[in-house]
mmCIF file of C-alpha atoms in Angstrom:
data_model
loop_
_atom_site.group_PDB
_atom_site.id
_atom_site.type_symbol
_atom_site.label_atom_id
_atom_site.label_comp_id
_atom_site.label_asym_id
_atom_site.label_seq_id
_atom_site.Cartn_x
_atom_site.Cartn_y
_atom_site.Cartn_z
ATOM 1 C CA MET X 1 -65.531 -34.590 -114.593
ATOM 2 C CA ARG X 2 -68.095 -32.239 -116.083
ATOM 3 C CA ALA X 3 -66.888 -29.524 -118.442
ATOM 4 C CA GLU X 4 -67.801 -26.631 -116.116
ATOM 5 C CA GLU X 5 -66.010 -28.262 -113.192
ATOM 6 C CA GLN X 6 -62.980 -28.797 -115.385
ATOM 7 C CA LEU X 7 -63.145 -25.153 -116.408
ATOM 8 C CA LYS X 8 -63.209 -24.005 -112.798
ATOM 9 C CA GLN X 9 -60.282 -26.188 -111.866
ATOM 10 C CA SER X 10 -58.189 -25.081 -114.818
ATOM 11 C CA MET X 11 -58.960 -21.398 -114.464
ATOM 12 C CA GLN X 12 -58.197 -21.411 -110.764
ATOM 13 C CA GLN X 13 -54.710 -22.632 -111.542
ATOM 14 C CA MET X 14 -54.059 -19.497 -113.520
ATOM 15 C CA HIS X 15 -52.871 -16.622 -111.400
ATOM 16 C CA LEU X 16 -51.205 -13.330 -111.828
ATOM 17 C CA SER X 17 -47.659 -14.162 -110.845
ATOM 18 C CA THR X 18 -45.869 -12.132 -108.195
ATOM 19 C CA GLU X 19 -43.582 -10.765 -110.902
ATOM 20 C CA ALA X 20 -46.565 -9.701 -112.980
ATOM 21 C CA LYS X 21 -48.172 -8.036 -109.976
ATOM 22 C CA ASN X 22 -44.987 -6.155 -109.175
ATOM 23 C CA ARG X 23 -44.616 -5.045 -112.777
ATOM 24 C CA ILE X 24 -48.214 -3.887 -112.933
ATOM 25 C CA LEU X 25 -47.901 -2.067 -109.616
ATOM 26 C CA SER X 26 -44.732 -0.350 -110.721
ATOM 27 C CA ASP X 27 -46.189 0.714 -114.088
ATOM 28 C CA VAL X 28 -49.429 1.956 -112.556
ATOM 29 C CA LEU X 29 -47.561 4.025 -109.973
ATOM 30 C CA GLU X 30 -45.306 5.417 -112.656
ATOM 31 C CA LYS X 31 -48.242 6.448 -114.815
ATOM 32 C CA ALA X 32 -50.058 7.884 -111.808
ATOM 33 C CA SER X 33 -47.091 10.111 -111.036
ATOM 34 C CA GLU X 34 -46.592 11.396 -114.595
ATOM 35 C CA PRO X 35 -48.685 14.584 -114.310
ATOM 36 C CA LYS X 36 -46.822 15.610 -111.149
ATOM 37 C CA ALA X 37 -43.502 15.205 -112.895
ATOM 38 C CA ALA X 38 -44.650 17.596 -115.590
ATOM 39 C CA LYS X 39 -45.092 20.523 -113.182
ATOM 40 C CA ARG X 40 -42.865 23.431 -114.097
ATOM 41 C CA PRO X 41 -42.648 25.890 -111.155
ATOM 42 C CA PHE X 42 -39.860 24.013 -109.480
ATOM 43 C CA TYR X 43 -37.879 24.131 -112.683
ATOM 44 C CA CYS X 44 -38.391 27.891 -113.037
ATOM 45 C CA SER X 45 -37.402 28.628 -109.474
ATOM 46 C CA ALA X 46 -34.310 26.475 -109.901
ATOM 47 C CA VAL X 47 -33.322 28.551 -112.940
ATOM 48 C CA PHE X 48 -33.729 31.795 -111.009
ATOM 49 C CA LYS X 49 -31.776 30.457 -108.074
ATOM 50 C CA SER X 50 -28.909 29.630 -110.371
ATOM 51 C CA LEU X 51 -28.688 33.214 -111.629
ATOM 52 C CA SER X 52 -26.534 35.807 -109.985
ATOM 53 C CA ALA X 53 -28.299 38.850 -108.527
ATOM 54 C CA SER X 54 -27.217 41.169 -111.358
ATOM 55 C CA ALA X 55 -28.230 38.690 -114.045
ATOM 56 C CA ALA X 56 -31.614 38.324 -112.394
ATOM 57 C CA VAL X 57 -32.137 42.115 -112.454
ATOM 58 C CA ILE X 58 -31.224 42.273 -116.171
ATOM 59 C CA LEU X 59 -33.557 39.386 -116.954
ATOM 60 C CA ALA X 60 -36.387 41.039 -115.005
ATOM 61 C CA VAL X 61 -35.941 44.324 -116.957
ATOM 62 C CA ILE X 62 -36.047 42.414 -120.274
ATOM 63 C CA LEU X 63 -39.221 40.638 -119.236
ATOM 64 C CA ILE X 64 -40.929 43.898 -118.185
ATOM 65 C CA VAL X 65 -39.975 45.702 -121.416
ATOM 66 C CA SER X 66 -41.064 42.837 -123.656
ATOM 67 C CA GLY X 67 -44.266 42.450 -121.660
ATOM 68 C CA ALA X 68 -45.102 46.129 -122.211
ATOM 69 C CA ALA X 69 -44.474 45.742 -125.937
ATOM 70 C CA VAL X 70 -46.878 42.835 -126.062
ATOM 71 C CA PHE X 71 -49.576 44.922 -124.393
ATOM 72 C CA LYS X 72 -48.904 47.811 -126.739
ATOM 73 C CA ASP X 73 -49.430 45.590 -129.760
ATOM 74 C CA GLY X 74 -52.711 44.490 -128.307
ATOM 75 C CA LEU X 75 -51.841 40.831 -128.289
ATOM 76 C CA LEU X 76 -53.190 40.380 -124.798
ATOM 77 C CA SER X 77 -56.147 42.682 -125.231
ATOM 78 C CA LYS X 78 -58.338 40.152 -127.018
ATOM 79 C CA THR X 79 -61.679 39.509 -125.450
ATOM 80 C CA LYS X 80 -62.357 36.191 -123.793
ATOM 81 C CA SER X 81 -64.616 35.123 -126.606
ATOM 82 C CA GLU X 82 -61.924 35.780 -129.179
ATOM 83 C CA SER X 83 -59.545 33.685 -127.184
ATOM 84 C CA ASP X 84 -62.073 30.862 -126.993
ATOM 85 C CA PHE X 85 -62.804 31.388 -130.651
ATOM 86 C CA ASP X 86 -59.302 30.306 -131.528
ATOM 87 C CA GLN X 87 -59.659 26.994 -129.746
ATOM 88 C CA ALA X 88 -63.230 26.135 -130.567
ATOM 89 C CA PRO X 89 -63.771 22.439 -131.274
ATOM 90 C CA ILE X 90 -66.081 23.298 -134.138
ATOM 91 C CA GLN X 91 -63.004 24.021 -136.196
ATOM 92 C CA GLN X 92 -62.415 20.301 -136.300
ATOM 93 C CA LEU X 93 -65.635 19.658 -138.130
ATOM 94 C CA SER X 94 -63.990 18.123 -141.132
ATOM 95 C CA GLU X 95 -61.621 15.917 -139.161
ATOM 96 C CA GLU X 96 -62.045 12.444 -137.775
ATOM 97 C CA SER X 97 -61.900 13.140 -134.082
ATOM 98 C CA GLU X 98 -63.742 12.496 -130.853
ATOM 99 C CA GLN X 99 -63.918 16.253 -130.428
ATOM 100 C CA VAL X 100 -65.969 16.798 -133.527
ATOM 101 C CA ALA X 101 -69.128 18.825 -133.357
ATOM 102 C CA TYR X 102 -71.695 17.948 -135.951
ATOM 103 C CA VAL X 103 -73.594 20.144 -138.328
ATOM 104 C CA ILE X 104 -77.087 19.020 -139.121
ATOM 105 C CA PRO X 105 -78.508 20.886 -142.083
ATOM 106 C CA ILE X 106 -82.008 22.198 -142.270
ATOM 107 C CA ARG X 107 -83.983 20.743 -145.097
ATOM 108 C CA GLY X 108 -84.349 23.104 -148.000
ATOM 109 C CA GLU X 109 -81.880 25.503 -146.473
ATOM 110 C CA LYS X 110 -78.386 25.392 -147.750
ATOM 111 C CA SER X 111 -77.270 28.302 -145.656
ATOM 112 C CA LYS X 112 -78.593 27.285 -142.233
ATOM 113 C CA GLY X 113 -77.925 24.381 -139.995
ATOM 114 C CA ILE X 114 -77.787 23.217 -136.439
ATOM 115 C CA ILE X 115 -74.599 22.480 -134.589
ATOM 116 C CA ASP X 116 -74.609 19.411 -132.417
ATOM 117 C CA PHE X 117 -72.222 19.855 -129.541
ATOM 118 C CA SER X 118 -73.103 16.682 -127.685
ATOM 119 C CA PRO X 119 -69.981 14.787 -128.719
ATOM 120 C CA VAL X 120 -67.913 17.675 -127.426
ATOM 121 C CA THR X 121 -69.614 18.238 -124.104
ATOM 122 C CA ASP X 122 -70.971 14.723 -123.634
ATOM 123 C CA ASN X 123 -74.202 16.286 -122.487
ATOM 124 C CA PRO X 124 -77.230 15.725 -124.694
ATOM 125 C CA ASN X 125 -78.728 18.969 -123.381
ATOM 126 C CA ASP X 126 -75.844 21.040 -124.708
ATOM 127 C CA THR X 127 -76.588 20.404 -128.300
ATOM 128 C CA THR X 128 -78.806 23.005 -129.777
ATOM 129 C CA ILE X 129 -77.645 25.971 -131.733
ATOM 130 C CA ALA X 130 -78.875 27.233 -135.041
ATOM 131 C CA ALA X 131 -76.161 28.654 -137.201
ATOM 132 C CA ASN X 132 -75.786 30.307 -140.519
ATOM 133 C CA LEU X 133 -73.563 28.185 -142.634
ATOM 134 C CA GLY X 134 -71.788 28.653 -145.868
ATOM 135 C CA PRO X 135 -68.430 29.680 -147.150
ATOM 136 C CA GLY X 136 -66.345 32.179 -145.273
ATOM 137 C CA GLU X 137 -65.724 32.567 -141.583
ATOM 138 C CA LYS X 138 -68.539 33.367 -139.212
ATOM 139 C CA THR X 139 -68.696 33.669 -135.488
ATOM 140 C CA GLU X 140 -71.444 32.101 -133.422
ATOM 141 C CA THR X 141 -71.820 31.652 -129.716
ATOM 142 C CA ALA X 142 -73.156 28.434 -128.293
ATOM 143 C CA LYS X 143 -75.149 28.373 -125.087
ATOM 144 C CA ARG X 144 -75.365 25.644 -122.559
ATOM 145 C CA SER X 145 -78.779 24.251 -121.654
ATOM 146 C CA ASP X 146 -78.780 26.470 -118.548
ATOM 147 C CA GLY X 147 -78.300 29.544 -120.709
ATOM 148 C CA SER X 148 -74.673 30.185 -119.849
ATOM 149 C CA GLU X 149 -72.255 30.855 -122.638
ATOM 150 C CA MET X 150 -70.228 27.871 -123.715
ATOM 151 C CA TYR X 151 -67.813 29.238 -126.209
ATOM 152 C CA SER X 152 -67.585 31.120 -129.422
ATOM 153 C CA PHE X 153 -66.641 29.212 -132.470
ATOM 154 C CA ARG X 154 -65.751 29.743 -136.040
ATOM 155 C CA ILE X 155 -67.133 27.909 -138.997
ATOM 156 C CA GLN X 156 -64.313 27.446 -141.406
ATOM 157 C CA ASP X 157 -65.836 24.938 -143.683
ATOM 158 C CA TYR X 158 -69.174 23.387 -144.333
ATOM 159 C CA PRO X 159 -68.844 19.617 -144.384
ATOM 160 C CA GLY X 160 -71.380 19.060 -147.096
ATOM 161 C CA LEU X 161 -74.266 17.404 -145.324
ATOM 162 C CA VAL X 162 -76.783 19.249 -147.469
ATOM 163 C CA LEU X 163 -80.372 18.165 -147.278
ATOM 164 C CA SER X 164 -81.508 19.924 -150.376
ATOM 165 C CA LYS X 165 -84.846 19.175 -151.880
ATOM 166 C CA ASP X 166 -84.790 16.545 -154.541
ATOM 167 C CA ALA X 167 -87.206 14.918 -156.932
ATOM 168 C CA ASN X 168 -87.713 11.849 -154.745
ATOM 169 C CA SER X 169 -88.530 13.786 -151.634
ATOM 170 C CA GLU X 170 -92.092 13.843 -150.425
ATOM 171 C CA SER X 171 -91.364 16.929 -148.425
ATOM 172 C CA ASN X 172 -91.605 20.575 -149.222
ATOM 173 C CA SER X 173 -90.185 23.626 -147.612
ATOM 174 C CA SER X 174 -93.103 23.935 -145.198
ATOM 175 C CA ASP X 175 -92.186 20.795 -143.296
ATOM 176 C CA SER X 176 -89.670 22.973 -141.569
ATOM 177 C CA ALA X 177 -86.431 22.100 -139.985
ATOM 178 C CA VAL X 178 -85.280 18.631 -139.278
ATOM 179 C CA SER X 179 -84.821 19.306 -135.619
ATOM 180 C CA LEU X 180 -82.681 16.463 -134.534
ATOM 181 C CA MET X 181 -81.246 17.931 -131.402
ATOM 182 C CA LYS X 182 -81.519 16.160 -128.108
ATOM 183 C CA LEU X 183 -82.655 13.015 -129.798
ATOM 184 C CA TYR X 184 -81.745 10.002 -127.890
ATOM 185 C CA GLY X 185 -83.167 6.621 -128.233
ATOM 186 C CA THR X 186 -83.728 3.908 -125.780
ATOM 187 C CA LEU X 187 -82.088 0.673 -126.586
ATOM 188 C CA GLU X 188 -84.247 -2.125 -125.455
ATOM 189 C CA GLU X 189 -83.337 -5.675 -124.952
ATOM 190 C CA TYR X 190 -83.775 -7.805 -127.981
ATOM 191 C CA LEU X 191 -86.044 -10.795 -127.679
ATOM 192 C CA SER X 192 -84.572 -12.762 -124.814
ATOM 193 C CA GLY X 193 -82.907 -9.706 -123.378
ATOM 194 C CA ASP X 194 -79.638 -10.961 -124.659
ATOM 195 C CA TYR X 195 -78.533 -7.764 -126.337
ATOM 196 C CA PRO X 196 -77.353 -4.342 -125.186
ATOM 197 C CA SER X 197 -79.786 -2.101 -123.436
ATOM 198 C CA GLY X 198 -79.618 1.443 -122.242
ATOM 199 C CA LYS X 199 -79.501 4.867 -123.747
ATOM 200 C CA CYS X 200 -77.817 5.777 -126.944
ATOM 201 C CA TYR X 201 -77.153 9.165 -128.426
ATOM 202 C CA ILE X 202 -77.749 10.147 -131.975
ATOM 203 C CA LEU X 203 -74.639 11.845 -133.238
ATOM 204 C CA SER X 204 -75.386 12.808 -136.759
ATOM 205 C CA VAL X 205 -77.922 12.436 -139.467
ATOM 206 C CA SER X 206 -77.405 12.460 -143.168
ATOM 207 C CA ARG X 207 -79.733 11.622 -145.966
ATOM 208 C CA SER X 208 -79.592 9.168 -148.766
ATOM 209 C CA GLY X 209 -82.606 9.092 -151.049
ATOM 210 C CA LEU X 210 -85.651 8.513 -148.900
ATOM 211 C CA THR X 211 -83.820 7.263 -145.857
ATOM 212 C CA TYR X 212 -81.992 9.057 -143.098
ATOM 213 C CA ARG X 213 -78.730 7.605 -141.962
ATOM 214 C CA VAL X 214 -78.376 8.126 -138.233
ATOM 215 C CA GLU X 215 -75.121 7.611 -136.427
ATOM 216 C CA ILE X 216 -75.638 6.548 -132.846
ATOM 217 C CA ARG X 217 -73.291 6.121 -129.969
ATOM 218 C CA LEU X 218 -73.804 3.726 -127.099
ATOM 219 C CA THR X 219 -72.527 5.303 -123.935
ATOM 220 C CA GLU X 220 -73.778 3.155 -121.111
ATOM 221 C CA GLU X 221 -70.756 0.918 -120.852
ATOM 222 C CA PRO X 222 -67.720 2.576 -119.294
ATOM 223 C CA GLY X 223 -64.758 2.574 -121.583
ATOM 224 C CA LEU X 224 -66.796 1.866 -124.665
ATOM 225 C CA ASN X 225 -67.532 4.327 -127.379
ATOM 226 C CA ILE X 226 -69.388 2.347 -129.949
ATOM 227 C CA ARG X 227 -70.713 3.939 -133.035
ATOM 228 C CA THR X 228 -72.996 2.479 -135.579
ATOM 229 C CA THR X 229 -75.430 3.692 -138.184
ATOM 230 C CA VAL X 230 -79.057 3.042 -138.843
ATOM 231 C CA ASP X 231 -81.386 3.924 -141.693
ATOM 232 C CA LEU X 232 -84.671 5.628 -140.874
ATOM 233 C CA LYS X 233 -87.608 5.917 -143.206
ATOM 234 C CA ASP X 234 -89.295 8.695 -141.220
ATOM 235 C CA VAL X 235 -87.981 12.095 -140.384
ATOM 236 C CA PRO X 236 -86.671 11.775 -136.831
ATOM 237 C CA GLN X 237 -88.696 13.890 -134.438
ATOM 238 C CA GLU X 238 -87.217 15.927 -131.652
ATOM 239 C CA GLY X 239 -87.855 14.509 -128.218
ATOM 240 C CA THR X 240 -89.066 11.190 -129.541
ATOM 241 C CA ASP X 241 -87.721 7.996 -128.093
ATOM 242 C CA TYR X 242 -86.660 5.371 -130.539
ATOM 243 C CA VAL X 243 -86.349 1.693 -129.947
ATOM 244 C CA VAL X 244 -83.189 0.436 -131.520
ATOM 245 C CA THR X 245 -82.642 -3.260 -131.936
ATOM 246 C CA LEU X 246 -79.084 -4.345 -132.304
ATOM 247 C CA GLU X 247 -77.378 -7.582 -133.009
ATOM 248 C CA ARG X 248 -73.926 -7.999 -131.645
ATOM 249 C CA ASP X 249 -71.253 -9.757 -133.608
ATOM 250 C CA GLU X 250 -69.713 -12.656 -131.808
ATOM 251 C CA ASN X 251 -66.436 -11.745 -130.159
ATOM 252 C CA GLU X 252 -66.533 -8.239 -131.599
ATOM 253 C CA VAL X 253 -67.503 -4.912 -130.163
ATOM 254 C CA SER X 254 -69.559 -3.966 -133.119
ATOM 255 C CA PHE X 255 -73.237 -3.949 -133.716
ATOM 256 C CA ARG X 256 -75.543 -4.320 -136.628
ATOM 257 C CA VAL X 257 -78.767 -2.414 -136.413
ATOM 258 C CA ILE X 258 -81.594 -4.653 -137.478
ATOM 259 C CA ASP X 259 -84.526 -2.439 -136.607
ATOM 260 C CA ILE X 260 -85.376 1.022 -135.404
ATOM 261 C CA SER X 261 -88.832 2.299 -134.704
ATOM 262 C CA LYS X 262 -90.588 4.958 -132.713
ATOM 263 C CA LYS X 263 -91.428 4.052 -129.176
ATOM 264 C CA ASP X 264 -95.163 3.962 -128.471
ATOM 265 C CA MET T 1 -59.070 11.052 -103.074
ATOM 266 C CA SER T 2 -55.631 12.369 -102.232
ATOM 267 C CA LEU T 3 -53.171 9.720 -101.095
ATOM 268 C CA SER T 4 -49.465 9.805 -100.455
ATOM 269 C CA ARG T 5 -47.382 7.637 -102.781
ATOM 270 C CA LEU T 6 -46.951 5.031 -100.072
ATOM 271 C CA GLN T 7 -50.680 4.947 -99.336
ATOM 272 C CA GLN T 8 -51.406 4.766 -103.038
ATOM 273 C CA GLU T 9 -48.977 1.892 -103.475
ATOM 274 C CA GLU T 10 -50.544 0.013 -100.584
ATOM 275 C CA HIS T 11 -54.002 0.668 -101.947
ATOM 276 C CA ILE T 12 -53.174 -0.568 -105.451
ATOM 277 C CA ARG T 13 -51.413 -3.623 -104.035
ATOM 278 C CA HIS T 14 -54.509 -4.359 -101.989
ATOM 279 C CA ILE T 15 -56.677 -4.088 -105.108
ATOM 280 C CA LEU T 16 -54.262 -6.338 -107.007
ATOM 281 C CA ASP T 17 -54.171 -8.940 -104.231
ATOM 282 C CA THR T 18 -57.937 -8.879 -103.796
ATOM 283 C CA TYR T 19 -59.187 -8.572 -107.370
ATOM 284 C CA GLY T 20 -56.103 -9.242 -109.499
ATOM 285 C CA ASP T 21 -56.948 -12.835 -110.350
ATOM 286 C CA LEU T 22 -60.588 -11.988 -110.911
ATOM 287 C CA MET T 23 -59.651 -9.294 -113.446
ATOM 288 C CA TYR T 24 -57.027 -11.558 -114.977
ATOM 289 C CA HIS T 25 -59.478 -14.436 -115.459
ATOM 290 C CA MET T 26 -62.063 -12.078 -116.886
ATOM 291 C CA SER T 27 -59.630 -10.666 -119.403
ATOM 292 C CA LEU T 28 -58.019 -14.012 -120.184
ATOM 293 C CA SER T 29 -61.379 -15.452 -121.154
ATOM 294 C CA ILE T 30 -61.769 -12.617 -123.674
ATOM 295 C CA VAL T 31 -58.334 -11.836 -125.077
ATOM 296 C CA GLY T 32 -57.071 -15.411 -124.851
ATOM 297 C CA ASN T 33 -53.449 -14.804 -123.966
ATOM 298 C CA ALA T 34 -51.681 -14.141 -120.697
ATOM 299 C CA SER T 35 -49.611 -11.197 -121.841
ATOM 300 C CA ASP T 36 -52.555 -9.155 -123.112
ATOM 301 C CA ALA T 37 -54.611 -10.137 -120.066
ATOM 302 C CA GLU T 38 -51.908 -8.744 -117.769
ATOM 303 C CA ASP T 39 -51.842 -5.545 -119.820
ATOM 304 C CA MET T 40 -55.608 -5.229 -119.474
ATOM 305 C CA VAL T 41 -55.342 -5.580 -115.693
ATOM 306 C CA GLN T 42 -52.738 -2.840 -115.736
ATOM 307 C CA ASP T 43 -54.811 -0.533 -117.962
ATOM 308 C CA THR T 44 -57.783 -1.062 -115.683
ATOM 309 C CA LEU T 45 -55.764 -0.068 -112.630
ATOM 310 C CA VAL T 46 -54.438 3.014 -114.388
ATOM 311 C CA THR T 47 -58.053 3.989 -115.092
ATOM 312 C CA TYR T 48 -58.904 3.149 -111.501
ATOM 313 C CA VAL T 49 -56.227 5.468 -110.154
ATOM 314 C CA SER T 50 -57.107 8.319 -112.474
ATOM 315 C CA GLU T 51 -60.859 8.082 -112.895
ATOM 316 C CA ALA T 52 -62.553 5.777 -110.446
ATOM 317 C CA PRO T 53 -65.408 7.389 -108.539
ATOM 318 C CA ASP T 54 -65.808 7.057 -104.771
ATOM 319 C CA PHE T 55 -67.455 3.721 -104.263
ATOM 320 C CA PRO T 56 -70.102 3.337 -101.573
ATOM 321 C CA ASP T 57 -68.820 -0.148 -100.772
ATOM 322 C CA GLU T 58 -66.495 -2.907 -101.948
ATOM 323 C CA ALA T 59 -69.213 -4.608 -103.961
ATOM 324 C CA HIS T 60 -69.542 -1.554 -106.194
ATOM 325 C CA GLU T 61 -65.794 -1.283 -106.489
ATOM 326 C CA LYS T 62 -65.560 -4.933 -107.547
ATOM 327 C CA GLN T 63 -68.346 -4.496 -110.074
ATOM 328 C CA TRP T 64 -66.629 -1.448 -111.524
ATOM 329 C CA LEU T 65 -63.328 -3.285 -111.900
ATOM 330 C CA VAL T 66 -64.927 -6.292 -113.593
ATOM 331 C CA LYS T 67 -66.832 -4.066 -115.970
ATOM 332 C CA VAL T 68 -63.852 -1.937 -116.925
ATOM 333 C CA VAL T 69 -61.460 -4.850 -117.397
ATOM 334 C CA ARG T 70 -64.053 -6.563 -119.557
ATOM 335 C CA ASN T 71 -64.597 -3.467 -121.649
ATOM 336 C CA ASN T 72 -60.866 -2.850 -121.955
ATOM 337 C CA SER T 73 -60.410 -6.423 -123.124
ATOM 338 C CA LEU T 74 -63.209 -6.119 -125.651
ATOM 339 C CA MET T 75 -61.747 -2.859 -126.903
ATOM 340 C CA LEU T 76 -58.382 -4.553 -127.317
ATOM 341 C CA LEU T 77 -59.970 -7.254 -129.430
ATOM 342 C CA ARG T 78 -61.631 -4.606 -131.500
ATOM 343 C CA LYS T 79 -58.389 -2.769 -132.048
ATOM 344 C CA GLN T 80 -56.475 -5.865 -132.988
ATOM 345 C CA LYS T 81 -56.072 -5.647 -136.689
ATOM 346 C CA ASN T 82 -54.249 -8.860 -137.025
ATOM 347 C CA ARG T 83 -56.566 -11.506 -135.674
ATOM 348 C CA GLU T 84 -54.217 -14.257 -136.743
ATOM 349 C CA ARG T 85 -51.686 -13.051 -134.221
ATOM 350 C CA ILE T 86 -54.200 -13.488 -131.424
ATOM 351 C CA LEU T 87 -55.113 -16.952 -132.562
ATOM 352 C CA SER T 88 -51.493 -17.998 -132.692
ATOM 353 C CA GLU T 89 -50.790 -16.533 -129.275
ATOM 354 C CA GLN T 90 -53.776 -18.238 -127.733
ATOM 355 C CA ALA T 91 -51.775 -21.409 -127.891
ATOM 356 C CA LYS T 92 -49.170 -19.815 -125.676
ATOM 357 C CA VAL T 93 -51.385 -19.187 -122.652
ATOM 358 C CA SER T 94 -49.378 -19.870 -119.543
ATOM 359 C CA VAL T 95 -51.338 -22.247 -117.428
ATOM 360 C CA GLY T 96 -50.509 -24.228 -114.341
ATOM 361 C CA LYS T 97 -48.788 -27.536 -114.845
ATOM 362 C CA ASP T 98 -51.950 -29.439 -113.969
ATOM 363 C CA ALA T 99 -54.271 -27.190 -115.918
ATOM 364 C CA ASP T 100 -56.348 -28.682 -118.681
ATOM 365 C CA TYR T 101 -55.420 -27.092 -121.993
ATOM 366 C CA GLY T 102 -58.387 -28.779 -123.647
ATOM 367 C CA ILE T 103 -61.073 -27.032 -121.671
ATOM 368 C CA MET T 104 -59.431 -23.638 -122.184
ATOM 369 C CA ASP T 105 -59.271 -24.233 -125.921
ATOM 370 C CA VAL T 106 -62.922 -25.192 -125.916
ATOM 371 C CA LEU T 107 -63.822 -22.117 -123.856
ATOM 372 C CA ARG T 108 -62.174 -19.870 -126.415
ATOM 373 C CA THR T 109 -64.384 -21.240 -129.167
ATOM 374 C CA LEU T 110 -67.499 -19.945 -127.387
ATOM 375 C CA PRO T 111 -68.909 -16.483 -128.095
ATOM 376 C CA GLU T 112 -67.639 -13.887 -125.627
ATOM 377 C CA LYS T 113 -71.013 -13.425 -123.947
ATOM 378 C CA TYR T 114 -71.058 -17.063 -122.891
ATOM 379 C CA ARG T 115 -67.407 -17.109 -121.845
ATOM 380 C CA THR T 116 -67.896 -14.117 -119.545
ATOM 381 C CA VAL T 117 -70.924 -15.575 -117.812
ATOM 382 C CA LEU T 118 -69.365 -19.016 -117.426
ATOM 383 C CA VAL T 119 -66.172 -17.617 -115.933
ATOM 384 C CA LEU T 120 -68.014 -15.324 -113.518
ATOM 385 C CA PHE T 121 -70.372 -18.090 -112.415
ATOM 386 C CA TYR T 122 -68.154 -21.142 -112.238
ATOM 387 C CA VAL T 123 -64.721 -19.699 -111.584
ATOM 388 C CA GLU T 124 -65.444 -16.552 -109.608
ATOM 389 C CA GLU T 125 -68.607 -17.998 -108.048
ATOM 390 C CA TYR T 126 -70.768 -14.971 -108.696
ATOM 391 C CA SER T 127 -74.479 -15.434 -108.238
ATOM 392 C CA VAL T 128 -76.763 -14.977 -111.234
ATOM 393 C CA GLU T 129 -78.041 -11.742 -109.691
ATOM 394 C CA GLU T 130 -74.498 -10.402 -109.292
ATOM 395 C CA ILE T 131 -73.658 -11.219 -112.905
ATOM 396 C CA ALA T 132 -76.837 -9.495 -114.039
ATOM 397 C CA LYS T 133 -75.753 -6.351 -112.184
ATOM 398 C CA VAL T 134 -72.239 -6.368 -113.584
ATOM 399 C CA LEU T 135 -73.333 -6.966 -117.161
ATOM 400 C CA LYS T 136 -76.459 -4.835 -116.913
ATOM 401 C CA ARG T 137 -78.592 -7.648 -118.150
ATOM 402 C CA SER T 138 -81.736 -9.141 -116.743
ATOM 403 C CA VAL T 139 -81.514 -12.178 -114.475
ATOM 404 C CA SER T 140 -83.402 -14.210 -117.059
ATOM 405 C CA ALA T 141 -80.924 -13.200 -119.762
ATOM 406 C CA VAL T 142 -78.009 -14.292 -117.583
ATOM 407 C CA LYS T 143 -79.697 -17.605 -116.825
ATOM 408 C CA MET T 144 -80.249 -18.144 -120.521
ATOM 409 C CA ARG T 145 -76.600 -17.401 -121.286
ATOM 410 C CA LEU T 146 -75.518 -19.764 -118.550
ATOM 411 C CA GLN T 147 -77.741 -22.501 -119.857
ATOM 412 C CA ARG T 148 -76.647 -22.056 -123.471
ATOM 413 C CA GLY T 149 -73.005 -21.560 -122.552
ATOM 414 C CA ARG T 150 -72.933 -24.641 -120.343
ATOM 415 C CA LYS T 151 -74.545 -26.736 -123.067
ATOM 416 C CA MET T 152 -72.192 -25.417 -125.732
ATOM 417 C CA LEU T 153 -69.133 -25.931 -123.525
ATOM 418 C CA SER T 154 -70.172 -29.457 -122.644
ATOM 419 C CA GLU T 155 -70.957 -30.469 -126.234
ATOM 420 C CA ARG T 156 -67.740 -29.053 -127.654
ATOM 421 C CA TYR T 157 -65.717 -30.554 -124.816
ATOM 422 C CA LYS T 158 -67.134 -33.975 -125.662
ATOM 423 C CA GLU T 159 -66.616 -33.424 -129.400
ATOM 424 C CA ASN T 160 -62.953 -32.827 -128.660
ATOM 425 C CA GLY T 161 -62.813 -36.256 -127.140
ATOM 426 C CA GLN T 162 -62.297 -35.074 -123.559
#
């Protein structure tokens, strides 16, 4: 018997058992019902029902008085932006997290940079905002690509991606900002078409000597969030498509970038 | 899609009965052991219940399930820090009493890209065009994988004295 026929025969004898199916079904249903179980109103109403009428009146008076005190202290009088400010993802800049927004410095400018929100919003159009950086807290407001306000954020710390001029650099201050926003490359099939294709997003750029290290994320495959880095000799240009050639490790979800070049 | 618990249960059971083995085979060919493959089927169904879009037809639904179970399985491999544990558990795959252990061992020595294509083509009887859609590869790339995978499988099967 040929190997492929043997494979078919063997594989077809492997089934999910009835027990396994029942276990899977039960677990899936349990997980699907978890958010509903977390709802609180029923719990609150049950507490109130268990109180006597007089106890309920006393509790209501306490709630009203304490609520008034809160208003008096101004705790609820913050503006919406201040409220958002407290929860802004940009505060996680220095942490390893999926919710990190990236700061891309402007060459020759230690005090200005661009905040890349694409990892936060997952929308490459929601990436551009110029910000003054540096020590101390500052408030900036990001805008979505349609002009609507996204949220205010606070810069607590500058992560140190400084593109300062150095002796090896061919550039000078007139070559302006390294505008890396909205860059996304097109991954093309490699040689036989045997390698990943689709769009990738450039997440961050740092500089090492004469090369730019670009972190890219492949987002075409559902459930995958693959990151890899690539070295560029040229300054990446805004709105330019790049052809990225990747080699995939056998049996691993990791990629080695073997070439990157501007698309003609 | 808002379903009662009973409707949801029936729906998931239908998905399991219809595509359970397909997802299981897909995952098994990647992760190499029955226990993890069952977990991957479960994770895929949890994602299905919470995130799956409205599918225009069953073909799209099937494609989505294959893709997600494959990606989940690949992610599991990636997360596995102790590769030795996987290798040792591969020997414990529960197969039917008449199943050929040899061919499964040989299959596991092939790169994942060949395993996936071989399983979809020979076991699940997908057409080359269908595989190309699922894997987002060109038809020619799938044909090339099939050709190389078949050759590799055959050679290694013979080398093992089968």
